[in-house]
Coordinates of C-alpha atoms and ligand atoms in Angstrom, one line a residue:
M167 CA 30.2 10.1 17.2
K168 CA 27.6 12.1 19.2
L169 CA 24.2 11.3 18.2
A170 CA 22.1 14.5 16.8
I171 CA 19.5 14.1 19.2
D172 CA 22.2 15.0 21.7
G173 CA 23.3 18.0 20.0
G174 CA 25.8 16.1 17.3
T175 CA 26.1 16.8 13.5
P176 CA 23.0 15.3 11.6
V177 CA 24.3 12.5 9.1
R178 CA 22.1 14.3 6.4
S179 CA 21.2 18.1 6.4
A180 CA 20.0 17.6 2.6
S181 CA 16.4 17.4 2.2
W182 CA 14.9 14.2 0.6
P183 CA 12.8 14.6 -2.9
S184 CA 9.1 15.7 -2.0
W185 CA 5.8 13.7 -3.0
P186 CA 4.3 14.2 -5.5
P187 CA 7.4 14.4 -8.2
P188 CA 7.2 17.8 -10.1
L189 CA 4.5 17.9 -13.0
S190 CA 5.6 16.6 -16.2
A191 CA 5.1 18.4 -19.6
G192 CA 2.3 15.9 -20.6
Q193 CA 0.4 16.6 -17.3
R194 CA 0.3 20.2 -17.7
E195 CA -0.6 20.1 -21.4
L196 CA -3.7 17.7 -20.3
V197 CA -4.6 19.5 -17.5
T198 CA -4.9 22.9 -19.8
E199 CA -6.9 20.9 -22.4
V200 CA -9.4 19.9 -19.8
L201 CA -9.5 23.3 -18.3
E202 CA -10.1 25.3 -21.4
S203 CA -12.3 22.8 -23.0
G204 CA -14.8 23.4 -20.1
L205 CA -15.5 19.8 -19.7
W206 CA -14.7 19.2 -16.3
G207 CA -17.5 17.0 -15.0
A208 CA -17.1 13.4 -14.5
T209 CA -19.4 12.5 -17.1
Q210 CA -18.4 14.8 -19.7
G211 CA -15.2 14.0 -21.1
S212 CA -13.4 10.9 -22.1
L213 CA -10.4 11.0 -19.7
C214 CA -11.8 8.8 -17.2
T215 CA -13.0 6.1 -19.4
D216 CA -9.6 6.5 -20.8
L217 CA -7.8 6.2 -17.2
A218 CA -10.0 2.9 -16.5
A219 CA -9.5 1.3 -19.8
A220 CA -5.5 1.8 -19.4
F221 CA -6.1 0.1 -15.7
A222 CA -7.8 -2.7 -17.1
A223 CA -5.6 -3.2 -19.9
R224 CA -2.5 -3.4 -17.5
S225 CA -4.2 -5.6 -15.3
A226 CA -5.2 -7.7 -18.1
V227 CA -8.5 -7.9 -17.5
P228 CA -11.5 -6.2 -19.4
H229 CA -13.3 -3.6 -17.0
G230 CA -12.2 -0.4 -15.3
V231 CA -14.5 2.0 -13.1
T232 CA -12.8 5.1 -12.1
V233 CA -13.9 6.1 -8.5
G234 CA -13.1 9.0 -6.0
N235 CA -10.8 7.0 -3.9
A236 CA -10.0 3.4 -2.8
T237 CA -11.7 3.3 0.0
L238 CA -14.9 4.0 -1.9
G239 CA -13.4 1.6 -4.7
L240 CA -13.1 -1.4 -2.0
F241 CA -16.6 -0.8 -1.0
A242 CA -18.1 -0.4 -4.6
A243 CA -15.9 -3.8 -5.6
L244 CA -17.6 -5.6 -2.6
R245 CA -20.6 -4.4 -3.4
G246 CA -20.3 -5.3 -7.1
L247 CA -19.6 -9.0 -6.2
G248 CA -22.7 -9.2 -4.0
V249 CA -21.1 -9.0 -0.8
G250 CA -23.1 -7.0 1.9
P251 CA -25.0 -7.5 5.2
G252 CA -23.8 -10.5 7.6
D253 CA -21.2 -11.7 5.1
E254 CA -17.8 -12.0 6.5
V255 CA -14.5 -10.7 4.8
I256 CA -11.2 -11.7 5.4
I257 CA -8.4 -9.1 6.0
P258 CA -5.0 -8.7 7.1
A259 CA -4.2 -7.1 10.5
Y260 CA -1.2 -5.2 9.0
T261 CA -2.9 -2.6 6.5
F262 CA -4.5 0.7 6.3
V263 CA -7.7 0.9 8.0
A264 CA -9.6 1.6 4.7
S265 CA -9.1 -2.1 4.1
A266 CA -11.4 -2.7 6.9
T267 CA -14.0 0.3 7.0
S268 CA -14.6 -0.1 3.3
V269 CA -16.0 -3.8 4.5
I270 CA -18.0 -2.0 7.1
L271 CA -19.4 0.7 4.6
A272 CA -20.7 -2.7 2.7
G273 CA -22.5 -3.6 5.9
A274 CA -20.5 -6.6 6.2
I275 CA -17.9 -7.9 9.1
P276 CA -14.1 -7.8 8.8
V277 CA -12.3 -10.5 10.0
I278 CA -8.9 -9.3 11.2
V279 CA -6.7 -12.3 10.6
D280 CA -2.4 -12.5 10.9
V281 CA 0.0 -11.9 8.3
D282 CA 2.8 -14.2 7.8
P283 CA 5.7 -13.4 10.4
V284 CA 8.5 -12.8 7.4
D285 CA 6.7 -11.0 4.6
L286 CA 4.0 -9.5 6.4
H287 CA 1.4 -10.2 3.9
L288 CA -2.0 -11.8 4.5
S289 CA -1.1 -15.7 5.7
A290 CA -3.0 -18.4 3.9
A291 CA -3.0 -20.2 6.7
A292 CA -4.3 -17.5 8.8
V293 CA -7.3 -17.2 6.4
E294 CA -8.1 -21.0 5.9
A295 CA -8.5 -21.3 9.8
A296 CA -10.9 -18.0 10.0
V297 CA -13.5 -18.8 7.5
T298 CA -16.8 -19.7 8.2
P299 CA -20.1 -20.5 6.7
R300 CA -20.8 -16.7 6.4
T301 CA -17.2 -16.1 4.8
A302 CA -17.8 -14.5 1.3
A303 CA -14.7 -12.8 0.4
I304 CA -11.2 -12.2 1.4
M305 CA -9.1 -9.0 0.7
P306 CA -5.3 -9.6 0.1
V307 CA -3.2 -6.1 0.4
H308 CA -0.5 -6.0 -1.6
L309 CA 1.4 -4.1 1.0
A310 CA 4.5 -1.6 0.4
G311 CA 4.2 -2.5 -3.3
S312 CA 4.8 -6.3 -3.0
P313 CA 1.9 -8.5 -4.1
A314 CA 0.4 -10.9 -1.6
D315 CA 1.3 -14.7 -2.3
M316 CA -1.9 -15.1 -4.5
D317 CA -1.6 -18.5 -5.5
A318 CA -1.4 -19.9 -1.7
L319 CA -4.2 -17.3 -1.4
T320 CA -6.2 -18.2 -4.1
A321 CA -6.2 -21.9 -3.5
V322 CA -8.1 -21.3 -0.2
A323 CA -10.9 -18.7 -1.8
V324 CA -11.6 -21.6 -4.5
R325 CA -11.6 -24.2 -1.5
H326 CA -14.3 -22.2 -0.1
G327 CA -16.3 -20.5 -2.8
L328 CA -14.8 -17.0 -1.9
A329 CA -14.6 -13.7 -4.0
V330 CA -11.1 -12.4 -4.0
V331 CA -10.8 -8.3 -3.9
E332 CA -6.9 -7.4 -4.2
D333 CA -6.4 -3.9 -2.3
C334 CA -4.0 -2.6 -4.7
A335 CA -3.9 0.7 -3.2
Q336 CA -0.1 0.5 -2.7
S337 CA 1.2 -1.7 -5.7
H338 CA 0.5 0.4 -9.1
G339 CA 2.6 -1.7 -11.5
A340 CA 3.7 -4.5 -9.2
L341 CA 3.8 -8.0 -11.0
Y342 CA 3.4 -11.4 -9.4
R343 CA 4.7 -14.6 -11.3
G344 CA 5.3 -12.4 -14.1
R345 CA 1.5 -10.9 -13.9
P346 CA 0.1 -7.6 -13.0
V347 CA -1.6 -7.2 -9.8
G348 CA -5.3 -6.2 -9.9
G349 CA -6.2 -8.8 -12.6
L350 CA -5.3 -11.7 -10.5
G351 CA -8.7 -12.2 -8.2
D352 CA -12.2 -11.0 -8.9
A353 CA -11.6 -7.5 -8.6
G354 CA -9.0 -5.1 -7.8
V355 CA -8.6 -1.4 -6.6
F356 CA -6.0 0.9 -7.0
S357 CA -5.5 4.4 -5.0
F358 CA -4.6 7.7 -6.1
Q359 CA -4.4 9.2 -3.0
A360 CA -1.4 11.8 -2.1
S361 CA 0.9 9.3 -1.1
K362 CA 0.4 6.9 -3.3
A363 CA 2.8 5.9 -6.7
M364 CA 0.3 7.9 -8.9
T365 CA -1.8 10.9 -7.5
A366 CA -4.3 13.0 -8.4
G367 CA -4.7 14.0 -4.7
E368 CA -7.4 11.5 -4.3
G369 CA -8.7 9.1 -6.7
G370 CA -9.0 5.5 -7.5
V371 CA -10.0 2.9 -9.8
I372 CA -11.4 -0.8 -9.6
V373 CA -10.7 -3.3 -12.4
C374 CA -12.3 -6.8 -13.0
R375 CA -12.7 -9.4 -15.4
D376 CA -16.3 -10.3 -15.4
E377 CA -18.9 -8.4 -17.3
G378 CA -21.7 -8.5 -13.9
V379 CA -19.4 -7.4 -11.4
H380 CA -18.7 -4.4 -13.4
A381 CA -22.0 -3.7 -14.4
R382 CA -22.8 -4.0 -10.5
T383 CA -19.7 -1.7 -9.5
W384 CA -20.0 1.1 -12.1
S385 CA -23.7 1.1 -10.9
A386 CA -22.7 1.1 -7.0
C387 CA -20.3 4.5 -8.1
N388 CA -23.0 6.5 -10.5
L389 CA -26.3 6.4 -8.3
G390 CA -27.7 2.8 -9.3
R391 CA -27.9 3.8 -13.0
R392 CA -27.6 1.2 -15.3
L393 CA -24.4 1.2 -17.8
G394 CA -26.0 2.9 -20.9
G395 CA -29.4 3.6 -19.5
A396 CA -31.6 6.5 -18.8
W397 CA -30.0 9.2 -16.8
Y398 CA -33.0 9.2 -14.6
G399 CA -33.2 5.5 -14.3
H400 CA -31.8 4.2 -11.1
P401 CA -32.7 0.4 -11.1
E402 CA -30.2 -0.2 -8.3
V403 CA -29.2 1.8 -5.0
G404 CA -26.1 3.5 -5.5
W405 CA -24.1 6.7 -4.8
N406 CA -22.0 9.2 -6.9
L407 CA -18.8 7.8 -6.6
R408 CA -17.1 9.3 -9.6
L409 CA -13.6 10.6 -10.3
T410 CA -13.2 14.0 -12.4
E411 CA -11.7 14.4 -15.7
I412 CA -9.2 16.8 -13.9
Q413 CA -8.0 13.9 -11.9
A414 CA -7.7 12.1 -14.9
A415 CA -5.5 14.3 -16.8
L416 CA -3.4 14.4 -14.0
L417 CA -3.0 10.5 -13.7
L418 CA -3.1 9.3 -17.3
P419 CA 0.5 10.7 -18.7
W420 CA 2.0 9.4 -15.2
L421 CA 1.6 6.1 -16.9
D422 CA 4.2 6.9 -19.1
R423 CA 6.7 7.1 -16.6
L424 CA 5.6 4.8 -13.8
E425 CA 8.0 1.9 -14.8
E426 CA 11.1 4.2 -14.5
E427 CA 10.1 5.6 -11.5
I428 CA 9.6 1.8 -9.9
A429 CA 12.8 1.0 -11.1
R430 CA 14.2 3.9 -9.6
R431 CA 13.0 3.1 -6.1
N432 CA 14.2 -0.6 -6.5
A433 CA 17.6 0.6 -7.3
F434 CA 17.5 3.1 -4.0
C435 CA 16.2 -0.2 -1.8
E436 CA 18.6 -2.7 -3.4
A437 CA 21.4 -0.5 -2.6
V438 CA 19.9 0.0 1.5
E439 CA 20.0 -3.9 1.3
R440 CA 23.3 -4.3 0.2
E441 CA 24.8 -1.6 2.8
L442 CA 22.7 -3.2 5.6
G443 CA 24.4 -6.7 5.0
R444 CA 27.6 -4.7 6.1
L445 CA 26.7 -3.6 9.7
S446 CA 27.6 -5.7 12.3
V447 CA 26.4 -6.2 15.8
P448 CA 28.6 -4.8 18.8
W449 CA 25.8 -4.9 21.5
G450 CA 25.3 -7.7 24.3
P451 CA 25.7 -7.6 27.9
A452 CA 29.0 -6.3 27.8
S453 CA 28.6 -3.6 25.2
A454 CA 25.1 -2.5 25.3
G455 CA 25.1 1.1 26.0
S456 CA 28.6 1.7 25.4
G457 CA 27.8 2.6 21.8
A458 CA 27.2 5.8 20.2
G459 CA 23.1 4.9 20.8
G460 CA 23.9 3.5 23.7
A461 CA 21.4 5.5 25.3
G462 CA 18.4 4.0 23.2
V463 CA 19.9 0.4 23.4
S464 CA 18.3 -2.2 26.1
S465 CA 21.3 -4.3 27.5
S466 CA 18.3 -6.8 28.9
V467 CA 18.1 -8.2 25.6
E468 CA 20.8 -10.4 24.0
P469 CA 22.1 -10.3 20.5
D470 CA 20.5 -13.5 18.3
G471 CA 23.1 -13.0 15.6
S472 CA 21.1 -11.8 12.8
L473 CA 21.9 -8.6 11.2
P474 CA 21.0 -5.3 13.3
V475 CA 18.7 -4.2 10.3
T476 CA 17.3 -6.5 7.4
V477 CA 14.6 -5.7 4.7
V478 CA 11.5 -7.4 5.5
P479 CA 11.6 -9.7 2.4
Q480 CA 8.7 -9.8 -0.4
P481 CA 6.2 -12.7 -0.1
P482 CA 7.0 -15.8 -2.6
G483 CA 5.9 -15.0 -6.6
T484 CA 6.9 -11.2 -6.3
T485 CA 8.3 -10.6 -10.1
L486 CA 8.3 -7.1 -9.7
D487 CA 7.6 -5.0 -6.1
S488 CA 6.5 -1.7 -7.0
R489 CA 8.4 -0.1 -3.6
H490 CA 5.5 1.9 -2.4
L491 CA 7.6 1.6 0.8
L492 CA 10.6 -0.3 1.8
M493 CA 9.5 -2.1 5.1
L494 CA 12.8 -2.7 7.5
R495 CA 12.6 -5.0 10.4
V496 CA 14.8 -3.5 13.5
N497 CA 16.3 -6.7 15.1
A498 CA 18.8 -4.6 17.5
P499 CA 17.1 -4.0 20.8
V500 CA 16.5 -0.5 20.8
D501 CA 13.5 1.5 22.3
R502 CA 11.4 2.3 19.2
E503 CA 10.6 6.1 20.1
F504 CA 14.2 6.7 20.7
L505 CA 15.0 4.9 17.4
L506 CA 12.6 7.1 15.5
A507 CA 13.3 10.4 17.2
A508 CA 17.0 9.8 16.7
M509 CA 16.6 9.0 13.1
A510 CA 14.7 12.1 12.4
A511 CA 17.4 14.1 14.2
E512 CA 19.8 12.6 11.7
G513 CA 17.9 14.0 9.0
V514 CA 16.5 10.2 8.1
P515 CA 12.8 10.2 9.2
L516 CA 11.3 6.7 9.3
D517 CA 8.0 6.0 9.7
G518 CA 6.7 3.8 12.5
G519 CA 4.1 1.8 10.7
Y520 CA 0.9 0.4 11.3
P521 CA -0.6 -0.7 14.4
P522 CA -2.3 -3.9 14.7
L523 CA -5.6 -3.3 13.2
G524 CA -7.4 -5.1 15.7
T525 CA -6.3 -3.1 18.7
M526 CA -8.7 -0.1 17.1
S527 CA -11.8 0.1 19.1
A528 CA -13.8 1.7 16.6
L529 CA -13.3 -1.4 14.2
T530 CA -14.1 -3.9 16.8
E531 CA -17.2 -1.6 18.0
A532 CA -18.4 -1.6 14.6
G533 CA -18.6 -5.3 14.5
A534 CA -14.9 -6.6 13.4
R535 CA -13.9 -10.1 14.5
V536 CA -10.3 -10.5 15.7
E537 CA -8.3 -13.6 15.5
P538 CA -5.0 -13.8 17.3
C539 CA -1.9 -11.6 15.6
P540 CA 1.1 -12.3 17.0
A541 CA 3.0 -11.4 13.8
V542 CA 1.3 -8.3 13.5
E543 CA 1.8 -7.5 17.2
A544 CA 5.5 -8.4 16.7
A545 CA 6.2 -6.4 13.7
S546 CA 3.9 -3.2 15.0
R547 CA 7.0 -3.3 17.7
T548 CA 10.2 -4.1 15.2
V549 CA 9.1 -2.9 12.0
V550 CA 9.7 0.8 10.2
W551 CA 9.5 2.1 7.1
V552 CA 11.5 4.4 4.8
R553 CA 8.8 6.4 2.6
Q554 CA 8.2 6.3 -0.9
S555 CA 9.4 9.9 -1.6
M556 CA 12.7 9.3 0.1
L557 CA 13.2 6.0 -2.4
M558 CA 13.3 8.4 -5.2
E559 CA 16.5 9.8 -3.9
E560 CA 19.6 8.9 -6.2
A561 CA 20.6 5.1 -4.9
D562 CA 24.0 6.8 -3.3
G563 CA 21.4 8.4 -1.0
A564 CA 20.9 4.7 0.6
S565 CA 24.2 5.6 2.3
D566 CA 22.7 8.2 4.5
V567 CA 19.8 5.8 5.9
V568 CA 22.2 2.9 6.5
E569 CA 24.7 5.4 8.4
A570 CA 22.1 6.8 10.3
L571 CA 20.5 3.6 11.2
A572 CA 24.3 2.5 12.4
K573 CA 25.0 5.5 14.2
V574 CA 21.9 5.4 16.2
L575 CA 22.1 1.4 16.8
G576 CA 25.8 1.7 17.4
A577 CA 26.5 -0.3 15.1
D578 CA 29.8 -1.5 13.5
R579 CA 29.9 -0.7 9.5
Ligands
PLP621 C1 -4.0 -0.7 1.9 C2 -4.5 0.6 1.5 N1 -6.0 0.0 1.4 C3 -6.7 1.3 1.1 C4 -6.2 2.8 1.1 C5 -7.6 3.6 0.8 O1 -7.1 4.6 -0.3 P1 -7.9 5.7 -0.6 O2 -7.1 7.0 0.5 O3 -7.7 6.3 -1.8 O4 -9.1 5.9 -0.3 C6 -5.1 2.9 1.5 C7 -4.2 4.3 1.2 O5 -4.7 5.4 1.6 C8 -4.4 1.8 1.7 O6 -2.7 2.0 1.6

């Protein structure tokens, strides 16, 4: 079958669902209400407070603070926990750059360590190996919607007296051993940036258990004021990092449909995994280059008997993966750029994912320390992502993903 990249017919011509999904009636009503009330300002209405309280309750902790975005939220949480200049914060090398830049913003040093080679989340062993007397905190990232293995990571943190800031930017609604993410560490930070499971274009929320951490975090986001204190009283150094009422009006009604959307994405992912299990491997020295995807297949790599493409598994303890992304590991010997271009031509665009954080010179120039990260280097060569908007398609759309992969890789179905 001729590949679409070579002028053949694409597997899929229909578009994928767009993101964000259409506004709900509840969103329209609440945004209109805020606009008509005239109370748009961040400190005027009560929706930001309601949103913070809703996220705190969902995370099973008492406190929440809304914030302009999660980069600043992670920074404010670190400030709230007393992390500052000279401190080291251990973060995974397979994450969005903001996990590192929030640490730099706090004046601290990001220490970039490897992930587990199987599930690609922060490795407790790598954290343990990177702890120094200057380590103040660790930042597990609940990557792609699945929680990091918090029991293992918390054990290391407790052993060394480290704070734990959960980067929940991609994991709204996810559960770890039956417990909601965000409330598993000392602070958790969710993002409402445009690509996230709930969005107001930008935005974020910080949740935490401790009253003192809450007061300091709130103060960092509110120009150093004291909670309940005077408008022109600024006992701390702080910034204006606030969310607005219009953003909160877009977000609060979303909570009513979050679980339904997570279930929809999970159904799609399960269908992809089922169908991937039926692909077989025709390549090898005799057949490499002879399949439909032969142009991109390297004959120098021997097949290892694994499936051509597998779903990256969740870390131990995942009860509910919120499926921000579906991460696929391509075991087939294929040129990566060819794969991405050929899949896009087939109407199934995939994302190439993160480069290793430690390869970003801006971070090392800013003082980041980088530990050896072989698992992340391998992931940056082999892992691709199906984006959240595509996961919102009916589950039978999963066939298009697998059919296009089979066609491009020249695999038998
Ligand atoms: C893992 C992770 N951390 C932090 C952020 C930063 O969030 P924001 O864009 O709201 O600043 C993002 C996403 O953008 C992210 O994916």
